[in-house]
Amino acid sequence: MKNIGLLCMGALVMMVSSCAPTQEKKEEINDSNTPLHLLQPDYQNPYGVPSVESIKVDMDRILGYLEECTPARVVNKNTGETITDYAQINADAQLERGTFRLASYEWGVTYSAMIAAAEATGDKAYMDYVTKRFKFLAEVAPHFRKVMDEGGKLDGQMRQILDPRALDDAGAVCAAMVKAQMKDSSLDLNALIQNYMDFIMNKEYRLSDGTFARTRPLYNTLWLDDMFMGIPPIAWYSCIANEKQTEYQEEAVKQVLQFAERMWVPEKNLFRHGWVEEMKDHPAFHWGRANGWALLTMCEVLDVLPENHPQRGKIMDLFCAHVKGLAACQSGEGLWHQLLDRNDSYLETSATAIYVYCMAHAINKGWIDALAYGPVVTLGWNAITTQINELGQVEGTCVGTGMAFDPAFYYYRPVNVYAAHGYGPVIWAGAEMINLLKRQYPKMNDSAVQFYSTEQKTDSPIFHEKR
């Protein structure tokens, strides 16, 4: 016992001596006149309130990159020669191959983001990007349709437009086209919009209760992604559906609630990625970008749905609960994880950008509290800026992803600057952050970002907020 006591006393002496500052440390502390609570944190990403100007610079860099790498031209696939007389389009014609496809669902998001960016910044270059490409697609579509009707092999990108076979082919681009046509009446996109809507409403596979579904990877599977791929175009189409407006609103609401009935996990305030009708147990993998699609869907529907709609409150409650669940998962770096509730999964850009857009938009609309969630989106935007490289490419974006029921599938999905999913969300997030900074009063106070209900003009610490 005596030996044990001596050992314990020795260990205690070692612990005390290890905690005591060395002479060098004492001098370092004594030489500093800065109060310890004012020492600067070693943040890994920028911290503080960004400026409208800095956000615009980042957005412009992305726009410049996308202008260069998404040409709107028809070429002969054998010779590479540009075809300017669209009457000459035949089975050898195709859209010129850029870095990204002009009619993919990812680019539907990008078009919607560009429209929002034009409104937020007043810079017509963003709307010009959209109108140039939509006018081009509308002009060439009838000539490619003639090739298709005559039995010729159709260019793959045009096939997505003229003969959609999945919600991915139709929904996001359709919603963006409706928005664009509402903004610019000179655009004549009706034929393309009607073709998309015919697929969405009449041809897409559904469960027996009408919920959008797939037969892969298992029969009668719901993908959370399809909330966004299918519901926003229906909601936005209601704005131009005249006497059928209510019919389309009701379809959009029904889809949201039926997806939520199966996919919502209330104990975490998050959505699962996949649901299979025949499963007795439904694993819940909370994939980041899919939760983004769900949040964005509700955002889009709430933008369209009348204030007095009887189901609006139910969707709003779900949206706000989802915001709460997502905010609780944000990392200390500002980004969100690939699997939201698994902090050892990697940090991912596209999901983060979608959340920043939706939450900032909700603050600006008065749906959620600026004081609570303003700092969340500010931290998120600052983190996103670190993922925009000098070329205007968006880094840290997960590539296209199917569905699985094990974590390794999600943990090891690659990231790549050519994953198209990151570009639209980042522009959309930037646009809404500009709106936020114009409407709200964020300020650094006592080393932290705070949002105030009125402008605080002092640069001194605010110990008593004046209203």
Coordinates of C-alpha atoms in Angstrom, one line a residue:
M1 CA 0.0 0.0 0.0
K2 CA 2.9 2.4 0.9
N3 CA 4.5 1.8 -2.5
I4 CA 1.1 2.4 -4.2
G5 CA 0.8 5.7 -2.3
L6 CA 4.3 6.8 -3.4
L7 CA 3.5 6.0 -7.0
C8 CA 0.2 8.0 -6.9
M9 CA 2.0 10.9 -5.3
G10 CA 4.7 10.8 -8.0
A11 CA 2.1 10.7 -10.7
L12 CA 0.4 13.7 -9.1
V13 CA 3.6 15.7 -9.0
M14 CA 4.2 14.9 -12.7
M15 CA 0.7 16.0 -13.6
V16 CA 1.0 19.3 -11.7
S17 CA 4.4 20.0 -13.2
S18 CA 3.1 19.3 -16.7
C19 CA 0.3 21.8 -16.2
A20 CA 2.5 24.5 -15.0
P21 CA 3.6 27.0 -17.7
T22 CA 7.3 27.0 -18.6
Q23 CA 9.4 30.2 -18.2
E24 CA 9.1 30.7 -22.0
K25 CA 5.3 30.4 -21.9
K26 CA 5.2 32.7 -18.8
E27 CA 7.1 35.4 -20.7
E28 CA 4.9 34.9 -23.8
I29 CA 1.7 35.4 -21.7
N30 CA 3.2 38.2 -19.7
D31 CA 4.4 40.0 -22.9
S32 CA 0.9 40.0 -24.4
N33 CA -1.3 43.0 -23.6
T34 CA -4.3 41.4 -25.3
P35 CA -7.0 40.1 -22.9
L36 CA -7.2 36.3 -23.3
H37 CA -10.9 36.5 -24.3
L38 CA -9.9 38.7 -27.3
L39 CA -7.2 36.4 -28.6
Q40 CA -8.0 35.6 -32.3
P41 CA -9.4 32.1 -32.9
D42 CA -7.6 29.9 -35.5
Y43 CA -10.6 29.5 -37.8
Q44 CA -10.1 27.1 -40.7
N45 CA -12.5 28.9 -42.9
P46 CA -13.3 32.7 -43.1
Y47 CA -15.5 33.9 -40.2
G48 CA -17.5 37.1 -40.1
V49 CA -20.0 38.9 -42.2
P50 CA -19.3 38.8 -45.9
S51 CA -19.9 41.8 -48.1
V52 CA -22.3 42.0 -51.1
E53 CA -19.3 42.9 -53.2
S54 CA -17.3 39.8 -52.2
I55 CA -20.2 37.5 -52.9
K56 CA -20.7 39.0 -56.3
V57 CA -17.0 38.5 -57.2
D58 CA -17.3 34.8 -56.3
M59 CA -20.5 34.4 -58.3
D60 CA -19.1 36.3 -61.3
R61 CA -16.1 33.9 -61.4
I62 CA -18.4 30.9 -61.7
L63 CA -20.5 32.6 -64.3
G64 CA -17.4 33.4 -66.4
Y65 CA -16.3 29.8 -66.2
L66 CA -19.7 28.5 -67.2
E67 CA -20.0 30.9 -70.1
E68 CA -16.9 29.4 -71.6
C69 CA -17.6 25.7 -71.0
T70 CA -21.3 25.5 -72.0
P71 CA -21.5 26.5 -75.7
A72 CA -24.9 26.7 -77.4
R73 CA -24.2 25.4 -80.9
V74 CA -25.1 22.6 -83.1
V75 CA -22.3 20.7 -84.8
N76 CA -21.8 17.8 -87.2
K77 CA -20.6 14.9 -84.9
N78 CA -18.4 13.5 -87.7
T79 CA -16.6 16.7 -88.8
G80 CA -17.1 19.0 -85.9
E81 CA -18.4 21.7 -88.3
T82 CA -20.8 24.2 -86.8
I83 CA -24.4 24.0 -88.2
T84 CA -26.0 27.5 -88.3
D85 CA -28.8 26.7 -90.7
Y86 CA -31.0 24.5 -88.5
A87 CA -33.0 23.3 -91.4
Q88 CA -29.8 21.2 -92.2
I89 CA -30.0 19.3 -88.9
N90 CA -30.0 15.5 -89.5
A91 CA -29.0 12.3 -87.8
D92 CA -25.3 13.5 -87.8
A93 CA -26.1 16.6 -85.9
Q94 CA -25.6 17.0 -82.2
L95 CA -25.3 19.8 -79.6
E96 CA -21.7 20.8 -79.2
R97 CA -20.2 18.9 -76.3
G98 CA -19.3 21.3 -73.5
T99 CA -18.2 20.5 -70.0
F100 CA -21.8 20.3 -68.8
R101 CA -25.0 19.3 -70.6
L102 CA -27.5 22.1 -71.4
A103 CA -30.6 20.1 -70.5
S104 CA -29.6 18.0 -67.5
Y105 CA -31.4 18.3 -64.2
E106 CA -28.3 19.9 -62.7
W107 CA -28.5 22.6 -65.3
G108 CA -32.2 23.1 -64.6
V109 CA -31.0 24.1 -61.1
T110 CA -28.3 26.3 -62.6
Y111 CA -30.9 28.1 -64.8
S112 CA -33.1 28.8 -61.8
A113 CA -30.1 30.0 -59.9
M114 CA -29.1 32.3 -62.7
I115 CA -32.6 33.8 -62.8
A116 CA -32.4 34.5 -59.0
A117 CA -28.9 35.9 -59.4
A118 CA -30.1 38.4 -62.0
E119 CA -32.8 39.6 -59.7
A120 CA -30.5 39.8 -56.6
T121 CA -27.6 41.6 -58.4
G122 CA -29.3 43.5 -61.1
D123 CA -26.7 42.1 -63.5
K124 CA -28.4 41.1 -66.8
A125 CA -25.5 38.8 -67.7
Y126 CA -27.1 36.1 -65.5
M127 CA -30.4 36.3 -67.2
D128 CA -28.7 36.5 -70.6
Y129 CA -27.0 33.2 -69.8
V130 CA -30.5 31.6 -69.4
T131 CA -32.3 33.3 -72.3
K132 CA -29.5 32.5 -74.8
R133 CA -29.6 28.8 -74.1
F134 CA -33.3 28.5 -73.8
K135 CA -33.9 30.3 -77.0
F136 CA -31.3 28.1 -78.7
L137 CA -33.0 24.9 -77.4
A138 CA -36.4 26.1 -78.5
E139 CA -35.1 27.0 -82.0
V140 CA -33.4 23.7 -82.6
A141 CA -36.0 21.4 -81.0
P142 CA -38.4 21.2 -83.9
H143 CA -35.6 20.2 -86.3
F144 CA -34.3 17.5 -84.0
R145 CA -37.9 16.3 -83.5
K146 CA -38.2 15.9 -87.3
V147 CA -35.1 13.6 -87.2
M148 CA -36.7 11.6 -84.4
D149 CA -40.0 11.3 -86.1
E150 CA -38.3 10.1 -89.3
G151 CA -36.6 7.3 -87.3
G152 CA -33.1 8.9 -87.2
K153 CA -30.8 8.4 -84.2
L154 CA -31.3 11.4 -82.0
D155 CA -28.5 13.3 -80.2
G156 CA -28.6 12.2 -76.5
Q157 CA -29.0 15.7 -75.1
M158 CA -31.9 16.4 -77.3
R159 CA -33.4 13.0 -76.6
Q160 CA -33.7 14.1 -72.9
I161 CA -35.7 17.1 -74.0
L162 CA -37.9 15.6 -76.7
D163 CA -38.4 12.1 -75.3
P164 CA -37.9 12.3 -71.5
R165 CA -37.8 8.9 -69.8
A166 CA -37.3 9.9 -66.2
L167 CA -38.0 12.8 -63.9
D168 CA -34.3 13.6 -64.1
D169 CA -34.8 14.4 -67.8
A170 CA -37.7 16.7 -67.3
G171 CA -38.5 18.3 -64.0
A172 CA -35.7 20.8 -63.1
V173 CA -35.4 22.2 -66.6
C174 CA -39.1 22.5 -66.9
A175 CA -39.4 24.5 -63.7
A176 CA -36.6 26.8 -64.8
M177 CA -38.3 27.3 -68.2
V178 CA -41.6 28.3 -66.6
K179 CA -39.7 30.8 -64.4
A180 CA -37.8 32.2 -67.4
Q181 CA -40.9 32.6 -69.5
M182 CA -42.7 34.4 -66.6
K183 CA -39.7 36.8 -66.4
D184 CA -39.2 37.3 -70.1
S185 CA -42.4 37.2 -72.2
S186 CA -40.3 37.2 -75.4
L187 CA -39.3 33.6 -74.7
D188 CA -41.5 31.0 -76.4
L189 CA -40.9 27.8 -74.5
N190 CA -44.5 26.5 -74.4
A191 CA -43.9 23.6 -76.7
L192 CA -41.0 22.4 -74.5
I193 CA -42.8 23.0 -71.3
Q194 CA -45.9 21.1 -72.4
N195 CA -43.8 18.2 -73.5
Y196 CA -42.1 18.0 -70.1
M197 CA -45.4 18.3 -68.3
D198 CA -47.0 15.6 -70.3
F199 CA -44.3 13.2 -69.2
I200 CA -44.4 14.3 -65.5
M201 CA -48.1 14.2 -65.2
N202 CA -49.0 11.2 -67.5
K203 CA -46.0 9.0 -68.0
E204 CA -43.8 8.9 -65.0
Y205 CA -44.0 5.7 -62.9
R206 CA -46.0 6.0 -59.7
L207 CA -47.1 4.0 -56.7
S208 CA -50.7 3.0 -56.5
D209 CA -51.5 6.2 -54.5
G210 CA -49.9 8.4 -57.2
T211 CA -46.5 9.0 -55.5
F212 CA -43.6 9.4 -57.9
A213 CA -41.6 6.2 -57.8
R214 CA -38.9 4.1 -59.5
T215 CA -38.5 0.4 -60.2
R216 CA -34.8 0.6 -59.3
P217 CA -32.7 -0.4 -57.5
L218 CA -35.7 -2.4 -56.1
Y219 CA -39.3 -2.5 -57.2
N220 CA -41.5 0.4 -56.0
T221 CA -38.7 2.5 -54.6
L222 CA -39.1 6.1 -53.5
W223 CA -36.0 8.3 -54.0
L224 CA -36.0 11.5 -52.0
D225 CA -34.4 13.2 -55.1
D226 CA -37.6 12.8 -56.9
M227 CA -39.3 15.3 -54.7
F228 CA -37.3 17.9 -56.4
M229 CA -37.2 16.3 -59.8
G230 CA -41.0 16.1 -60.0
I231 CA -42.8 18.5 -57.7
P232 CA -41.4 22.0 -58.4
P233 CA -42.3 21.9 -62.1
I234 CA -45.9 21.1 -61.1
A235 CA -46.0 23.9 -58.6
W236 CA -44.6 26.4 -61.0
Y237 CA -46.7 25.3 -63.9
S238 CA -49.7 26.1 -61.7
C239 CA -48.7 29.8 -62.2
I240 CA -49.4 29.6 -66.0
A241 CA -52.1 26.9 -65.9
N242 CA -55.0 29.4 -65.9
E243 CA -58.2 27.6 -65.0
K244 CA -56.3 24.4 -63.9
Q245 CA -54.1 26.3 -61.4
T246 CA -55.8 24.6 -58.4
E247 CA -55.4 21.2 -59.9
Y248 CA -51.7 21.5 -60.2
Q249 CA -51.3 23.1 -56.8
E250 CA -53.2 20.2 -55.3
E251 CA -51.0 17.7 -57.1
A252 CA -47.8 19.4 -55.8
V253 CA -49.1 19.4 -52.2
K254 CA -50.2 15.8 -52.4
Q255 CA -46.8 14.7 -53.6
V256 CA -45.0 16.6 -50.8
L257 CA -47.1 15.1 -48.1
Q258 CA -47.0 11.5 -49.5
F259 CA -43.2 11.6 -49.8
A260 CA -43.0 12.9 -46.2
E261 CA -45.3 10.2 -44.9
R262 CA -42.7 7.6 -45.9
M263 CA -39.4 9.4 -45.9
W264 CA -39.5 11.8 -42.9
V265 CA -37.7 10.6 -39.7
P266 CA -39.2 12.8 -37.0
E267 CA -36.7 11.8 -34.2
K268 CA -33.9 13.5 -36.2
N269 CA -35.9 16.0 -38.2
L270 CA -34.3 14.7 -41.4
F271 CA -35.4 12.7 -44.4
R272 CA -34.1 9.2 -45.3
H273 CA -32.8 8.9 -48.8
G274 CA -34.6 5.8 -49.9
W275 CA -37.8 3.9 -49.1
V276 CA -38.9 0.5 -50.6
E277 CA -42.5 -0.6 -50.5
E278 CA -41.7 -4.2 -49.7
M279 CA -39.3 -3.5 -46.8
K280 CA -40.5 -4.3 -43.3
D281 CA -37.7 -2.1 -41.9
H282 CA -36.7 1.1 -43.7
P283 CA -33.0 2.0 -43.1
A284 CA -32.5 5.8 -42.7
F285 CA -29.4 7.1 -44.5
H286 CA -29.6 10.8 -44.4
W287 CA -27.7 11.8 -47.5
G288 CA -26.8 15.4 -47.6
R289 CA -27.8 16.4 -51.2
A290 CA -31.1 14.4 -51.1
N291 CA -32.1 16.3 -48.0
G292 CA -31.2 19.4 -49.9
W293 CA -33.6 18.4 -52.7
A294 CA -36.4 17.9 -50.2
L295 CA -35.8 21.2 -48.5
L296 CA -35.6 23.0 -51.9
T297 CA -38.8 21.4 -53.0
M298 CA -40.7 22.7 -50.0
C299 CA -39.1 26.1 -50.6
E300 CA -40.3 26.1 -54.2
V301 CA -43.8 25.0 -53.3
L302 CA -44.2 27.5 -50.5
D303 CA -43.1 30.3 -52.9
V304 CA -46.1 29.3 -55.2
L305 CA -48.8 28.2 -52.8
P306 CA -51.3 30.8 -51.7
E307 CA -51.1 32.0 -48.1
N308 CA -54.7 30.7 -47.5
H309 CA -54.1 27.2 -48.9
P310 CA -55.4 24.7 -46.3
Q311 CA -52.3 22.6 -46.4
R312 CA -49.8 25.4 -46.5
G313 CA -49.3 25.3 -42.7
K314 CA -48.6 21.6 -42.8
I315 CA -45.8 22.0 -45.4
M316 CA -44.5 25.1 -43.5
D317 CA -44.2 23.1 -40.3
L318 CA -42.4 20.3 -42.0
F319 CA -40.0 22.9 -43.7
C320 CA -39.2 24.6 -40.4
A321 CA -38.7 21.2 -38.6
H322 CA -36.3 20.2 -41.4
V323 CA -34.4 23.5 -41.0
K324 CA -34.0 22.8 -37.3
G325 CA -32.7 19.3 -37.9
L326 CA -30.2 20.5 -40.6
A327 CA -28.9 23.4 -38.5
A328 CA -28.1 20.9 -35.7
C329 CA -25.9 18.9 -38.1
Q330 CA -23.7 21.8 -39.4
S331 CA -20.0 21.2 -38.9
G332 CA -17.7 23.7 -37.1
E333 CA -16.2 24.5 -40.5
G334 CA -19.6 25.6 -41.8
L335 CA -20.1 22.8 -44.4
W336 CA -22.4 19.8 -43.9
H337 CA -21.4 16.2 -44.0
Q338 CA -22.1 13.8 -46.8
L339 CA -24.2 11.7 -44.4
L340 CA -25.6 14.4 -42.2
D341 CA -25.5 12.6 -38.9
R342 CA -22.2 10.9 -39.4
N343 CA -19.4 13.3 -38.6
D344 CA -16.7 11.0 -40.0
S345 CA -18.2 11.3 -43.5
Y346 CA -16.7 14.0 -45.6
L347 CA -17.8 17.6 -45.9
E348 CA -19.8 18.3 -49.1
T349 CA -20.4 21.5 -51.0
S350 CA -23.6 21.0 -53.1
A351 CA -25.7 20.1 -50.1
T352 CA -24.3 23.0 -48.1
A353 CA -25.1 25.4 -50.8
I354 CA -28.7 24.2 -51.1
Y355 CA -29.2 24.6 -47.4
V356 CA -27.7 28.1 -47.4
Y357 CA -30.0 29.1 -50.2
C358 CA -33.2 27.7 -48.6
M359 CA -32.5 29.0 -45.1
A360 CA -31.5 32.4 -46.3
H361 CA -34.6 32.5 -48.5
A362 CA -36.8 31.4 -45.6
I363 CA -35.3 34.2 -43.5
N364 CA -36.0 36.8 -46.2
K365 CA -39.5 35.5 -46.5
G366 CA -40.1 35.7 -42.8
W367 CA -40.6 31.9 -42.4
I368 CA -37.8 31.3 -40.0
D369 CA -36.0 33.5 -37.4
A370 CA -33.1 35.6 -38.7
L371 CA -31.6 35.8 -35.2
A372 CA -31.4 32.0 -34.9
Y373 CA -30.5 31.0 -38.5
G374 CA -28.7 34.1 -39.9
P375 CA -25.4 33.0 -38.3
V376 CA -25.9 29.5 -39.7
V377 CA -26.2 30.6 -43.3
T378 CA -23.4 33.1 -42.9
L379 CA -21.1 30.4 -41.6
G380 CA -22.2 28.2 -44.5
W381 CA -21.6 30.8 -47.2
N382 CA -18.2 31.6 -45.9
A383 CA -17.3 27.9 -46.0
I384 CA -18.7 27.6 -49.6
T385 CA -16.3 30.4 -50.8
T386 CA -13.3 28.2 -49.9
Q387 CA -14.6 25.7 -52.5
I388 CA -14.7 28.1 -55.4
N389 CA -11.3 27.9 -57.1
E390 CA -9.5 30.6 -59.2
L391 CA -11.0 29.2 -62.4
G392 CA -14.5 29.5 -61.1
Q393 CA -14.9 25.7 -60.6
V394 CA -16.8 24.4 -57.5
E395 CA -14.8 21.9 -55.6
G396 CA -15.9 19.3 -53.0
T397 CA -19.1 18.2 -54.8
C398 CA -20.2 14.6 -54.7
V399 CA -20.7 13.1 -58.1
G400 CA -24.1 11.7 -59.3
T401 CA -25.3 9.1 -56.7
G402 CA -27.8 6.3 -56.7
M403 CA -29.2 4.8 -53.6
A404 CA -27.9 2.2 -51.2
F405 CA -28.7 0.7 -47.8
D406 CA -25.2 0.7 -46.3
P407 CA -23.0 3.6 -45.2
A408 CA -19.9 2.8 -47.2
F409 CA -21.7 3.6 -50.5
Y410 CA -22.1 7.2 -49.4
Y411 CA -18.8 7.6 -47.6
Y412 CA -16.8 6.7 -50.7
R413 CA -18.7 8.5 -53.4
P414 CA -16.1 10.6 -55.3
V415 CA -16.0 14.4 -55.4
N416 CA -15.1 16.2 -58.6
V417 CA -15.1 19.8 -60.0
Y418 CA -17.0 18.3 -63.0
A419 CA -19.8 17.2 -60.8
A420 CA -22.5 19.5 -62.2
H421 CA -24.6 19.5 -59.1
G422 CA -22.5 22.1 -57.3
Y423 CA -22.7 25.1 -59.7
G424 CA -26.4 26.0 -59.5
P425 CA -26.7 25.7 -55.8
V426 CA -23.6 27.9 -55.1
I427 CA -24.9 30.6 -57.4
W428 CA -28.4 30.4 -55.9
A429 CA -26.9 30.5 -52.4
G430 CA -24.8 33.6 -53.3
A431 CA -27.9 35.4 -54.8
E432 CA -29.9 34.8 -51.7
M433 CA -27.1 35.9 -49.4
I434 CA -27.0 39.2 -51.2
N435 CA -30.7 39.5 -50.6
L436 CA -30.2 38.7 -47.0
L437 CA -27.5 41.3 -46.5
K438 CA -29.7 43.9 -48.1
R439 CA -32.7 43.1 -45.8
Q440 CA -31.1 42.1 -42.5
Y441 CA -28.6 43.6 -40.1
P442 CA -25.8 41.2 -39.4
K443 CA -22.8 42.4 -37.4
M444 CA -19.8 41.1 -35.6
N445 CA -20.2 41.6 -31.8
D446 CA -18.0 40.2 -29.1
S447 CA -16.2 38.2 -31.8
A448 CA -19.3 36.4 -33.1
V449 CA -21.7 37.0 -35.9
Q450 CA -25.1 38.3 -34.7
F451 CA -28.2 39.3 -36.5
Y452 CA -30.1 42.3 -35.3
S453 CA -33.6 43.5 -36.0
T454 CA -32.4 47.1 -36.5
E455 CA -29.1 48.5 -37.8
Q456 CA -26.4 48.8 -35.1
K457 CA -24.1 51.6 -36.1
T458 CA -21.5 51.3 -33.4
D459 CA -18.2 49.4 -33.9
S460 CA -17.8 49.0 -30.1
P461 CA -19.0 45.8 -28.3
I462 CA -22.8 45.9 -28.0
F463 CA -23.7 45.1 -24.4
H464 CA -27.2 46.5 -24.6
E465 CA -29.0 46.4 -27.9
K466 CA -30.8 49.6 -28.7
R467 CA -34.1 49.4 -30.6

